[in-house]
mmCIF file of C-alpha atoms and ligand atoms in Angstrom:
data_model
loop_
_atom_site.group_PDB
_atom_site.id
_atom_site.type_symbol
_atom_site.label_atom_id
_atom_site.label_comp_id
_atom_site.label_asym_id
_atom_site.label_seq_id
_atom_site.Cartn_x
_atom_site.Cartn_y
_atom_site.Cartn_z
ATOM 1 C CA MET A 974 246.462 147.967 -58.065
ATOM 2 C CA SER A 975 244.466 150.913 -57.230
ATOM 3 C CA ILE A 976 242.775 152.607 -60.335
ATOM 4 C CA ALA A 977 240.407 154.892 -61.487
ATOM 5 C CA THR A 978 237.016 153.099 -62.171
ATOM 6 C CA ILE A 979 233.308 153.764 -63.343
ATOM 7 C CA GLU A 980 231.277 151.511 -61.775
ATOM 8 C CA VAL A 981 227.913 151.272 -63.763
ATOM 9 C CA SER A 982 224.660 149.731 -62.290
ATOM 10 C CA ILE A 983 222.926 148.462 -64.864
ATOM 11 C CA SER A 984 219.989 147.948 -62.383
ATOM 12 C CA ALA A 985 219.870 152.014 -61.997
ATOM 13 C CA LEU A 986 219.857 152.059 -65.260
ATOM 14 C CA LEU A 987 216.617 149.853 -66.568
ATOM 15 C CA HIS A 988 215.312 151.977 -63.537
ATOM 16 C CA ASN A 989 215.545 154.986 -65.028
ATOM 17 C CA VAL A 990 214.018 153.745 -68.804
ATOM 18 C CA ALA A 991 211.223 152.529 -66.207
ATOM 19 C CA ALA A 992 210.615 155.482 -64.762
ATOM 20 C CA PHE A 993 210.260 157.120 -67.973
ATOM 21 C CA LYS A 994 207.243 154.648 -69.178
ATOM 22 C CA THR A 995 205.919 155.923 -66.478
ATOM 23 C CA LEU A 996 206.359 159.694 -67.169
ATOM 24 C CA SER A 997 205.341 158.700 -70.932
ATOM 25 C CA PRO A 998 203.688 155.644 -71.443
ATOM 26 C CA ASN A 999 202.322 156.577 -74.716
ATOM 27 C CA SER A 1000 206.000 157.093 -76.033
ATOM 28 C CA GLN A 1001 208.928 155.201 -77.152
ATOM 29 C CA ILE A 1002 212.020 155.801 -75.981
ATOM 30 C CA MET A 1003 215.640 156.516 -77.874
ATOM 31 C CA ALA A 1004 217.745 155.682 -75.807
ATOM 32 C CA ILE A 1005 220.893 158.273 -76.586
ATOM 33 C CA VAL A 1006 224.212 156.233 -76.069
ATOM 34 C CA LYS A 1007 226.478 159.266 -78.197
ATOM 35 C CA ALA A 1008 230.158 159.787 -76.356
ATOM 36 C CA ASN A 1009 230.493 156.258 -75.212
ATOM 37 C CA ALA A 1010 226.595 156.519 -73.773
ATOM 38 C CA TYR A 1011 228.187 159.487 -71.897
ATOM 39 C CA SER A 1012 231.318 157.585 -70.910
ATOM 40 C CA HIS A 1013 229.055 154.478 -69.234
ATOM 41 C CA GLY A 1014 229.973 152.271 -72.156
ATOM 42 C CA LYS A 1015 227.822 152.360 -75.164
ATOM 43 C CA ASN A 1016 228.307 148.831 -76.361
ATOM 44 C CA MET A 1017 227.212 147.772 -72.563
ATOM 45 C CA ILE A 1018 224.265 150.112 -72.478
ATOM 46 C CA ALA A 1019 222.817 148.656 -75.895
ATOM 47 C CA THR A 1020 223.113 145.236 -75.065
ATOM 48 C CA CYS A 1021 221.213 145.706 -71.973
ATOM 49 C CA LEU A 1022 218.461 148.014 -73.775
ATOM 50 C CA ASP A 1023 218.144 146.240 -76.960
ATOM 51 C CA ASP A 1024 214.985 144.426 -75.440
ATOM 52 C CA VAL A 1025 213.969 147.691 -73.378
ATOM 53 C CA VAL A 1026 214.009 150.548 -75.525
ATOM 54 C CA ASP A 1027 212.385 150.898 -78.876
ATOM 55 C CA TYR A 1028 215.507 153.108 -80.771
ATOM 56 C CA PHE A 1029 219.121 153.989 -80.109
ATOM 57 C CA GLY A 1030 220.812 157.766 -80.697
ATOM 58 C CA VAL A 1031 224.085 158.535 -81.663
ATOM 59 C CA ALA A 1032 226.297 161.189 -82.989
ATOM 60 C CA ARG A 1033 228.741 159.440 -85.483
ATOM 61 C CA LEU A 1034 228.070 157.284 -88.414
ATOM 62 C CA GLU A 1035 231.193 154.612 -86.910
ATOM 63 C CA GLU A 1036 229.155 154.737 -83.318
ATOM 64 C CA GLY A 1037 226.012 153.344 -84.994
ATOM 65 C CA ILE A 1038 228.233 150.533 -87.578
ATOM 66 C CA GLU A 1039 230.198 149.441 -84.130
ATOM 67 C CA LEU A 1040 226.823 148.980 -82.619
ATOM 68 C CA ARG A 1041 225.133 146.530 -85.632
ATOM 69 C CA LYS A 1042 228.675 144.665 -85.075
ATOM 70 C CA ILE A 1043 227.957 143.657 -81.682
ATOM 71 C CA GLY A 1044 224.713 142.536 -82.621
ATOM 72 C CA ILE A 1045 222.473 145.704 -81.415
ATOM 73 C CA LYS A 1046 218.819 144.827 -83.236
ATOM 74 C CA SER A 1047 217.149 148.114 -82.557
ATOM 75 C CA PRO A 1048 216.798 150.765 -84.993
ATOM 76 C CA ILE A 1049 219.817 153.119 -84.519
ATOM 77 C CA VAL A 1050 219.285 156.847 -85.360
ATOM 78 C CA LEU A 1051 222.310 158.993 -87.065
ATOM 79 C CA LEU A 1052 221.621 162.156 -84.842
ATOM 80 C CA GLU A 1053 224.000 164.831 -87.302
ATOM 81 C CA GLY A 1054 223.261 162.773 -90.422
ATOM 82 C CA PHE A 1055 225.508 161.913 -93.105
ATOM 83 C CA PHE A 1056 227.965 163.895 -94.662
ATOM 84 C CA LEU A 1057 229.340 162.101 -97.830
ATOM 85 C CA HIS A 1058 227.851 160.111 -101.142
ATOM 86 C CA ASP A 1059 229.597 156.721 -99.035
ATOM 87 C CA GLU A 1060 228.033 157.059 -96.313
ATOM 88 C CA VAL A 1061 224.706 156.196 -97.274
ATOM 89 C CA THR A 1062 225.918 153.458 -98.747
ATOM 90 C CA GLN A 1063 227.081 152.261 -95.171
ATOM 91 C CA LEU A 1064 223.732 153.899 -93.778
ATOM 92 C CA LEU A 1065 222.125 150.753 -95.918
ATOM 93 C CA LYS A 1066 224.428 148.443 -95.445
ATOM 94 C CA TYR A 1067 224.802 148.153 -91.885
ATOM 95 C CA ASN A 1068 220.695 149.496 -91.492
ATOM 96 C CA LEU A 1069 221.295 152.931 -89.450
ATOM 97 C CA GLN A 1070 218.479 155.583 -89.848
ATOM 98 C CA THR A 1071 219.737 159.199 -90.576
ATOM 99 C CA VAL A 1072 218.684 162.647 -89.971
ATOM 100 C CA ILE A 1073 218.589 165.251 -92.334
ATOM 101 C CA HIS A 1074 218.950 168.367 -91.689
ATOM 102 C CA CYS A 1075 220.166 170.346 -94.647
ATOM 103 C CA GLN A 1076 219.577 170.450 -98.531
ATOM 104 C CA GLU A 1077 222.609 169.398 -99.746
ATOM 105 C CA GLN A 1078 221.703 165.836 -97.939
ATOM 106 C CA ILE A 1079 218.394 166.095 -100.087
ATOM 107 C CA ASP A 1080 220.967 166.646 -103.248
ATOM 108 C CA LYS A 1081 222.944 163.772 -102.518
ATOM 109 C CA LEU A 1082 219.939 161.693 -101.867
ATOM 110 C CA LYS A 1083 218.537 162.149 -104.946
ATOM 111 C CA TYR A 1084 221.026 161.226 -107.501
ATOM 112 C CA LEU A 1085 221.977 158.190 -105.869
ATOM 113 C CA ASP A 1086 221.370 155.004 -107.110
ATOM 114 C CA LEU A 1087 220.412 153.259 -104.668
ATOM 115 C CA PRO A 1088 217.283 150.595 -103.740
ATOM 116 C CA ALA A 1089 214.000 152.222 -103.786
ATOM 117 C CA GLY A 1090 212.503 152.774 -100.185
ATOM 118 C CA SER A 1091 215.195 151.618 -98.474
ATOM 119 C CA LEU A 1092 216.426 154.833 -96.468
ATOM 120 C CA ASP A 1093 214.673 155.615 -92.959
ATOM 121 C CA VAL A 1094 215.013 159.455 -92.263
ATOM 122 C CA TRP A 1095 214.417 162.052 -89.665
ATOM 123 C CA PHE A 1096 213.983 165.283 -91.073
ATOM 124 C CA LYS A 1097 215.134 167.947 -88.708
ATOM 125 C CA LEU A 1098 213.372 170.982 -88.047
ATOM 126 C CA ASP A 1099 215.046 174.227 -86.493
ATOM 127 C CA SER A 1100 212.199 175.556 -84.328
ATOM 128 C CA GLY A 1101 214.887 177.849 -82.444
ATOM 129 C CA MET A 1102 218.147 176.678 -81.513
ATOM 130 C CA HIS A 1103 219.504 177.301 -85.115
ATOM 131 C CA ARG A 1104 222.067 174.673 -85.041
ATOM 132 C CA LEU A 1105 220.789 171.672 -87.055
ATOM 133 C CA GLY A 1106 217.378 171.607 -89.026
ATOM 134 C CA PHE A 1107 215.833 173.433 -91.815
ATOM 135 C CA ARG A 1108 214.746 176.809 -90.905
ATOM 136 C CA PRO A 1109 210.059 177.121 -90.984
ATOM 137 C CA GLU A 1110 210.099 178.803 -93.804
ATOM 138 C CA GLN A 1111 211.927 176.438 -95.772
ATOM 139 C CA ALA A 1112 210.733 173.735 -94.208
ATOM 140 C CA GLY A 1113 207.948 172.968 -95.865
ATOM 141 C CA GLN A 1114 209.959 172.736 -99.486
ATOM 142 C CA ALA A 1115 212.808 170.976 -98.291
ATOM 143 C CA PHE A 1116 210.238 168.420 -96.864
ATOM 144 C CA GLN A 1117 208.537 168.201 -100.308
ATOM 145 C CA SER A 1118 211.973 167.675 -102.707
ATOM 146 C CA LEU A 1119 212.880 165.114 -99.539
ATOM 147 C CA CYS A 1120 209.485 163.458 -100.453
ATOM 148 C CA ASP A 1121 211.134 162.964 -103.879
ATOM 149 C CA CYS A 1122 213.817 161.301 -103.160
ATOM 150 C CA GLN A 1123 213.371 157.376 -104.402
ATOM 151 C CA VAL A 1124 215.995 155.921 -101.888
ATOM 152 C CA ILE A 1125 214.025 157.179 -98.691
ATOM 153 C CA LYS A 1126 211.286 155.100 -96.950
ATOM 154 C CA GLN A 1127 207.278 156.196 -97.004
ATOM 155 C CA SER A 1128 207.410 157.865 -93.778
ATOM 156 C CA ILE A 1129 209.323 160.327 -92.288
ATOM 157 C CA ASN A 1130 210.038 160.817 -88.953
ATOM 158 C CA VAL A 1131 210.077 164.908 -87.833
ATOM 159 C CA MET A 1132 211.986 165.790 -85.502
ATOM 160 C CA SER A 1133 213.373 168.815 -83.579
ATOM 161 C CA HIS A 1134 215.473 169.508 -80.310
ATOM 162 C CA PHE A 1135 214.891 172.456 -77.265
ATOM 163 C CA CYS A 1136 217.691 175.104 -76.523
ATOM 164 C CA CYS A 1137 216.223 175.991 -73.640
ATOM 165 C CA ALA A 1138 214.314 172.883 -71.476
ATOM 166 C CA ASP A 1139 216.316 172.454 -68.570
ATOM 167 C CA ASP A 1140 214.764 176.344 -67.920
ATOM 168 C CA VAL A 1141 211.508 175.722 -66.288
ATOM 169 C CA ARG A 1142 210.495 179.477 -66.817
ATOM 170 C CA SER A 1143 211.409 180.059 -70.284
ATOM 171 C CA SER A 1144 208.875 180.711 -72.910
ATOM 172 C CA ILE A 1145 211.064 179.691 -75.706
ATOM 173 C CA THR A 1146 210.306 175.956 -75.054
ATOM 174 C CA THR A 1147 206.271 176.600 -75.777
ATOM 175 C CA GLU A 1148 207.664 178.747 -78.905
ATOM 176 C CA GLN A 1149 209.064 175.811 -80.585
ATOM 177 C CA MET A 1150 206.013 173.284 -79.718
ATOM 178 C CA THR A 1151 204.058 175.965 -81.657
ATOM 179 C CA ILE A 1152 206.320 176.119 -84.684
ATOM 180 C CA PHE A 1153 207.100 172.546 -84.917
ATOM 181 C CA ASP A 1154 203.253 171.746 -84.373
ATOM 182 C CA GLN A 1155 202.278 174.143 -87.306
ATOM 183 C CA PHE A 1156 205.021 173.196 -89.756
ATOM 184 C CA ILE A 1157 203.307 169.189 -88.770
ATOM 185 C CA ALA A 1158 200.006 171.065 -89.699
ATOM 186 C CA THR A 1159 201.126 172.727 -92.513
ATOM 187 C CA ALA A 1160 203.670 170.151 -94.164
ATOM 188 C CA CYS A 1161 202.934 169.118 -97.892
ATOM 189 C CA ASP A 1162 202.044 165.495 -97.459
ATOM 190 C CA PRO A 1163 200.543 164.313 -94.476
ATOM 191 C CA SER A 1164 200.415 161.111 -95.202
ATOM 192 C CA ARG A 1165 204.102 160.999 -95.211
ATOM 193 C CA ILE A 1166 205.122 162.065 -92.024
ATOM 194 C CA GLY A 1167 205.843 159.263 -89.954
ATOM 195 C CA LYS A 1168 206.860 159.339 -85.956
ATOM 196 C CA GLN A 1169 207.534 163.146 -84.523
ATOM 197 C CA SER A 1170 210.240 163.349 -81.585
ATOM 198 C CA ILE A 1171 211.367 166.849 -79.703
ATOM 199 C CA ALA A 1172 211.871 165.795 -76.075
ATOM 200 C CA ALA A 1173 215.223 165.159 -74.540
ATOM 201 C CA SER A 1174 215.708 164.564 -71.064
ATOM 202 C CA GLY A 1175 214.585 168.440 -70.080
ATOM 203 C CA GLY A 1176 211.605 168.310 -72.231
ATOM 204 C CA ILE A 1177 210.849 164.770 -70.771
ATOM 205 C CA LEU A 1178 211.138 165.604 -67.134
ATOM 206 C CA ALA A 1179 209.696 169.420 -67.513
ATOM 207 C CA TRP A 1180 207.901 169.467 -70.426
ATOM 208 C CA PRO A 1181 204.975 166.535 -70.626
ATOM 209 C CA VAL A 1182 203.218 168.491 -73.940
ATOM 210 C CA SER A 1183 206.409 167.817 -75.656
ATOM 211 C CA HIS A 1184 206.420 163.900 -75.497
ATOM 212 C CA ARG A 1185 205.036 163.012 -78.825
ATOM 213 C CA ASP A 1186 206.000 159.502 -80.438
ATOM 214 C CA VAL A 1187 209.170 159.377 -79.206
ATOM 215 C CA ILE A 1188 211.456 161.183 -76.319
ATOM 216 C CA ARG A 1189 215.387 160.725 -76.419
ATOM 217 C CA PRO A 1190 217.004 160.612 -72.904
ATOM 218 C CA GLY A 1191 220.589 161.402 -72.879
ATOM 219 C CA ILE A 1192 221.507 162.295 -69.890
ATOM 220 C CA ALA A 1193 218.628 161.605 -67.497
ATOM 221 C CA LEU A 1194 218.780 157.622 -68.677
ATOM 222 C CA TYR A 1195 222.671 158.039 -66.783
ATOM 223 C CA GLY A 1196 219.977 159.428 -63.812
ATOM 224 C CA VAL A 1197 221.606 162.279 -64.076
ATOM 225 C CA SER A 1198 219.471 165.724 -64.267
ATOM 226 C CA PRO A 1199 219.697 168.061 -67.230
ATOM 227 C CA PHE A 1200 218.890 171.046 -64.820
ATOM 228 C CA SER A 1201 221.167 173.877 -63.652
ATOM 229 C CA TYR A 1202 222.095 172.950 -59.651
ATOM 230 C CA ASP A 1203 222.128 176.416 -58.390
ATOM 231 C CA GLU A 1204 219.976 177.967 -56.002
ATOM 232 C CA PRO A 1205 217.336 176.556 -54.274
ATOM 233 C CA ASN A 1206 216.567 173.475 -56.552
ATOM 234 C CA ARG A 1207 219.521 172.095 -55.986
ATOM 235 C CA ALA A 1208 218.468 169.477 -59.274
ATOM 236 C CA THR A 1209 219.766 166.112 -58.954
ATOM 237 C CA GLY A 1210 218.928 162.561 -60.811
ATOM 238 C CA ALA A 1211 217.767 161.226 -57.375
ATOM 239 C CA GLY A 1212 215.840 164.519 -56.524
ATOM 240 C CA LEU A 1213 213.953 163.478 -59.696
ATOM 241 C CA GLY A 1214 213.217 160.022 -59.186
ATOM 242 C CA LEU A 1215 216.441 158.845 -60.982
ATOM 243 C CA LYS A 1216 219.051 156.478 -60.001
ATOM 244 C CA PRO A 1217 222.229 157.550 -61.304
ATOM 245 C CA VAL A 1218 223.720 155.069 -63.191
ATOM 246 C CA MET A 1219 227.376 155.968 -62.177
ATOM 247 C CA VAL A 1220 229.744 155.704 -58.948
ATOM 248 C CA PHE A 1221 232.917 157.293 -59.797
ATOM 249 C CA LYS A 1222 235.606 155.970 -57.684
ATOM 250 C CA SER A 1223 239.297 155.103 -56.884
ATOM 251 C CA GLU A 1224 241.369 153.887 -53.973
ATOM 252 C CA ILE A 1225 243.744 155.375 -51.588
ATOM 253 C CA ILE A 1226 247.601 155.091 -52.473
ATOM 254 C CA THR A 1227 249.302 156.015 -49.216
ATOM 255 C CA VAL A 1228 248.400 157.437 -46.113
ATOM 256 C CA ARG A 1229 251.201 160.294 -44.661
ATOM 257 C CA GLU A 1230 251.855 162.375 -41.980
ATOM 258 C CA HIS A 1231 251.742 166.214 -42.672
ATOM 259 C CA LYS A 1232 252.887 168.885 -40.511
ATOM 260 C CA GLU A 1233 250.989 172.352 -39.508
ATOM 261 C CA GLY A 1234 252.304 174.923 -42.076
ATOM 262 C CA GLU A 1235 253.762 172.494 -44.393
ATOM 263 C CA SER A 1236 252.149 173.561 -47.820
ATOM 264 C CA LEU A 1237 251.943 170.629 -50.899
ATOM 265 C CA GLY A 1238 251.380 169.840 -54.506
ATOM 266 C CA TYR A 1239 252.020 171.551 -57.496
ATOM 267 C CA GLY A 1240 252.688 174.869 -56.572
ATOM 268 C CA LEU A 1241 252.273 174.457 -52.979
ATOM 269 C CA ILE A 1242 248.676 176.187 -53.190
ATOM 270 C CA TRP A 1243 247.587 174.933 -50.512
ATOM 271 C CA GLN A 1244 249.301 175.391 -46.519
ATOM 272 C CA ALA A 1245 247.766 173.071 -43.548
ATOM 273 C CA GLN A 1246 246.764 175.237 -40.580
ATOM 274 C CA TYR A 1247 246.617 172.450 -38.478
ATOM 275 C CA SER A 1248 249.000 168.502 -38.689
ATOM 276 C CA THR A 1249 247.053 166.306 -39.935
ATOM 277 C CA ARG A 1250 246.331 162.612 -42.318
ATOM 278 C CA LEU A 1251 246.775 162.924 -46.075
ATOM 279 C CA ALA A 1252 245.491 160.351 -48.278
ATOM 280 C CA VAL A 1253 247.125 160.378 -51.639
ATOM 281 C CA VAL A 1254 244.391 159.033 -54.188
ATOM 282 C CA ALA A 1255 244.879 157.246 -57.234
ATOM 283 C CA MET A 1256 242.842 159.981 -59.775
ATOM 284 C CA GLY A 1257 243.797 162.728 -61.799
ATOM 285 C CA TYR A 1258 242.862 164.820 -64.530
ATOM 286 C CA GLY A 1259 244.195 161.991 -66.885
ATOM 287 C CA ASP A 1260 240.973 159.874 -65.760
ATOM 288 C CA GLY A 1261 239.012 163.216 -66.603
ATOM 289 C CA TYR A 1262 238.964 164.189 -63.130
ATOM 290 C CA PRO A 1263 238.834 168.005 -63.479
ATOM 291 C CA ARG A 1264 241.557 170.031 -62.436
ATOM 292 C CA ASP A 1265 239.862 173.350 -61.349
ATOM 293 C CA ILE A 1266 238.010 172.651 -58.697
ATOM 294 C CA LEU A 1267 236.789 174.985 -56.105
ATOM 295 C CA ALA A 1268 238.890 175.160 -52.791
ATOM 296 C CA ASN A 1269 237.400 172.061 -50.515
ATOM 297 C CA THR A 1270 235.490 170.073 -53.265
ATOM 298 C CA PRO A 1271 234.446 167.073 -51.585
ATOM 299 C CA VAL A 1272 235.173 163.071 -51.964
ATOM 300 C CA TRP A 1273 233.796 160.393 -50.104
ATOM 301 C CA ILE A 1274 235.909 157.884 -47.773
ATOM 302 C CA ASN A 1275 234.630 156.251 -45.267
ATOM 303 C CA GLN A 1276 231.147 157.320 -44.498
ATOM 304 C CA ARG A 1277 232.464 160.796 -44.833
ATOM 305 C CA MET A 1278 233.288 163.996 -46.872
ATOM 306 C CA VAL A 1279 236.928 164.466 -47.191
ATOM 307 C CA PRO A 1280 238.046 167.764 -49.055
ATOM 308 C CA ILE A 1281 240.762 167.537 -52.045
ATOM 309 C CA VAL A 1282 243.380 169.644 -51.564
ATOM 310 C CA GLY A 1283 246.359 171.774 -53.449
ATOM 311 C CA ARG A 1284 246.223 171.157 -57.258
ATOM 312 C CA VAL A 1285 244.381 168.343 -58.765
ATOM 313 C CA ALA A 1286 247.539 166.502 -60.815
ATOM 314 C CA MET A 1287 247.432 164.169 -63.580
ATOM 315 C CA ASP A 1288 248.025 161.218 -61.890
ATOM 316 C CA MET A 1289 247.209 161.981 -58.227
ATOM 317 C CA ILE A 1290 244.906 164.144 -56.005
ATOM 318 C CA LEU A 1291 245.444 164.459 -52.210
ATOM 319 C CA VAL A 1292 242.806 164.792 -49.568
ATOM 320 C CA ASP A 1293 242.725 166.164 -46.095
ATOM 321 C CA LEU A 1294 241.397 163.251 -43.818
ATOM 322 C CA GLY A 1295 241.794 165.137 -40.986
ATOM 323 C CA PRO A 1296 244.510 164.924 -37.107
ATOM 324 C CA ASN A 1297 242.834 161.590 -36.309
ATOM 325 C CA ALA A 1298 242.000 159.535 -39.345
ATOM 326 C CA THR A 1299 242.337 155.817 -39.561
ATOM 327 C CA ASP A 1300 241.988 155.136 -42.989
ATOM 328 C CA LYS A 1301 244.564 153.621 -45.048
ATOM 329 C CA ALA A 1302 245.784 152.299 -48.191
ATOM 330 C CA GLY A 1303 243.538 150.474 -50.845
ATOM 331 C CA ASP A 1304 240.143 152.249 -48.906
ATOM 332 C CA GLU A 1305 237.496 153.293 -51.441
ATOM 333 C CA VAL A 1306 237.223 157.305 -52.392
ATOM 334 C CA ILE A 1307 234.189 157.929 -54.239
ATOM 335 C CA LEU A 1308 234.327 161.122 -56.485
ATOM 336 C CA TRP A 1309 230.541 160.893 -57.465
ATOM 337 C CA GLY A 1310 227.869 159.263 -57.707
ATOM 338 C CA ASN A 1311 226.408 158.159 -54.475
ATOM 339 C CA ASP A 1312 223.722 159.692 -52.518
ATOM 340 C CA ALA A 1313 225.794 162.354 -50.711
ATOM 341 C CA LEU A 1314 227.969 163.442 -53.990
ATOM 342 C CA PRO A 1315 226.097 163.660 -57.157
ATOM 343 C CA VAL A 1316 227.935 164.570 -60.305
ATOM 344 C CA GLU A 1317 225.499 167.811 -59.949
ATOM 345 C CA LYS A 1318 227.489 168.704 -56.823
ATOM 346 C CA ILE A 1319 230.685 168.255 -58.485
ATOM 347 C CA ALA A 1320 229.607 169.618 -61.496
ATOM 348 C CA ALA A 1321 228.812 172.930 -59.379
ATOM 349 C CA HIS A 1322 232.252 172.630 -57.475
ATOM 350 C CA SER A 1323 233.965 173.088 -60.936
ATOM 351 C CA GLY A 1324 232.107 175.187 -63.335
ATOM 352 C CA MET A 1325 231.282 172.725 -65.761
ATOM 353 C CA SER A 1326 228.042 171.209 -66.195
ATOM 354 C CA ALA A 1327 227.505 167.298 -65.491
ATOM 355 C CA TYR A 1328 227.402 166.560 -69.138
ATOM 356 C CA GLU A 1329 231.021 167.283 -69.397
ATOM 357 C CA LEU A 1330 232.002 165.969 -66.448
ATOM 358 C CA LEU A 1331 230.548 162.629 -67.771
ATOM 359 C CA THR A 1332 231.911 162.552 -71.301
ATOM 360 C CA ARG A 1333 235.579 163.802 -70.413
ATOM 361 C CA LEU A 1334 236.637 160.705 -68.327
ATOM 362 C CA THR A 1335 239.387 158.827 -69.927
ATOM 363 C CA GLU A 1336 239.918 155.293 -71.458
ATOM 364 C CA ARG A 1337 242.232 154.680 -68.164
ATOM 365 C CA ALA A 1338 239.048 154.547 -66.209
ATOM 366 C CA LYS A 1339 237.938 151.324 -66.026
ATOM 367 C CA LEU A 1340 234.707 150.655 -66.937
ATOM 368 C CA ARG A 1341 233.426 147.845 -64.702
ATOM 369 C CA TYR A 1342 229.838 146.809 -64.419
ATOM 370 C CA VAL A 1343 227.332 145.703 -61.332
ATOM 371 C CA ASP A 1344 223.785 144.228 -60.785
HETATM 372 C C1 PLP B 2551 222.396 164.306 -77.129
HETATM 373 C C2 PLP B 2551 221.018 164.709 -77.640
HETATM 374 C C3 PLP B 2551 219.737 164.057 -76.952
HETATM 375 C C4 PLP B 2551 220.119 163.922 -75.471
HETATM 376 O O1 PLP B 2551 220.228 164.995 -74.891
HETATM 377 P P1 PLP B 2551 220.409 164.862 -73.242
HETATM 378 O O2 PLP B 2551 220.145 166.461 -72.859
HETATM 379 O O3 PLP B 2551 221.071 164.409 -72.931
HETATM 380 O O4 PLP B 2551 218.657 163.922 -72.759
HETATM 381 C C5 PLP B 2551 218.397 164.009 -77.358
HETATM 382 N N1 PLP B 2551 218.470 164.510 -78.973
HETATM 383 C C6 PLP B 2551 219.275 164.623 -79.458
HETATM 384 C C7 PLP B 2551 219.258 165.324 -81.015
HETATM 385 C C8 PLP B 2551 221.093 164.949 -79.110
HETATM 386 O O5 PLP B 2551 221.410 165.355 -79.922
#
């Protein structure tokens, strides 16, 4: 049966980790596996990387608990932190570390009757993103009150997050590092400061001075560029020395004749200017392929690029194979992930970021691990 498949290359994943180790030999690695490892399947990704990286980063408590339940040994950091008292008990039970980004969390920790020195935390400084974290003018006092919480460990890790690291010309990134360094230099008690971490993919690839103790690759871990695909750079993971981990593919369900002048698909939005052959492909927005793509967005079939025609439907797309095509039912169709068709290119054709294309893939698309 033809079916949408997310083919994941473990050797490409390991290549990317090795590339980070070369780029940043003195930093530890926190592999970001939130959103089911950007749809690569977090359990398998974490299992393969457990002995290779130093930390895992997740966005939701449930993700961390699941990784522990399948036997992941490395430290796991809950990047959005906890919300409720009860969740702190879960953090300790499953040996998870948490980000502390607001005073309410510190207030909850203060009154918890839990073993002293048991919780590993990451103090989050808002250095300019203005999403999570303590504002610089409040951070010193907040850090002090965190130090006073019995339940946390002696050493408090400090982290921040860049808002514009993907823009290599932006001065904001340098300003954020200055704010971070000022905080470290003036924060209450230096003996309580543990690991420092700022860089996600953009910082890792474009801002070497941001690497610090722990780098946090997400999209670059999966071999995809965090930079925009605009002219003139056309940045792709491969162009940055990474290997795309995912090939998103399916198969031709059937090939049919189509006559000059006939339109096709929902809304009949495309009309053939010549008689041709069409492939009906088992792929649609029900698998997470974007519905709103530009005209002539390509797919890869039998060593060439061919355009999608008409509207993307829930379960099927139509492809113009050309008048003399010899393709047949069961032939492989690559939507993205090979050299010719990087996901960054489809992102440009759909007005979405590569981040969104990856994370919106649905459960109907089956994961398959190779090499
Ligand atoms: C998602 C996330 C990352 C990884 O970001 P990429 O741009 O995908 O590398 C790193 N750190 C934090 C706090 C995040 O939320």
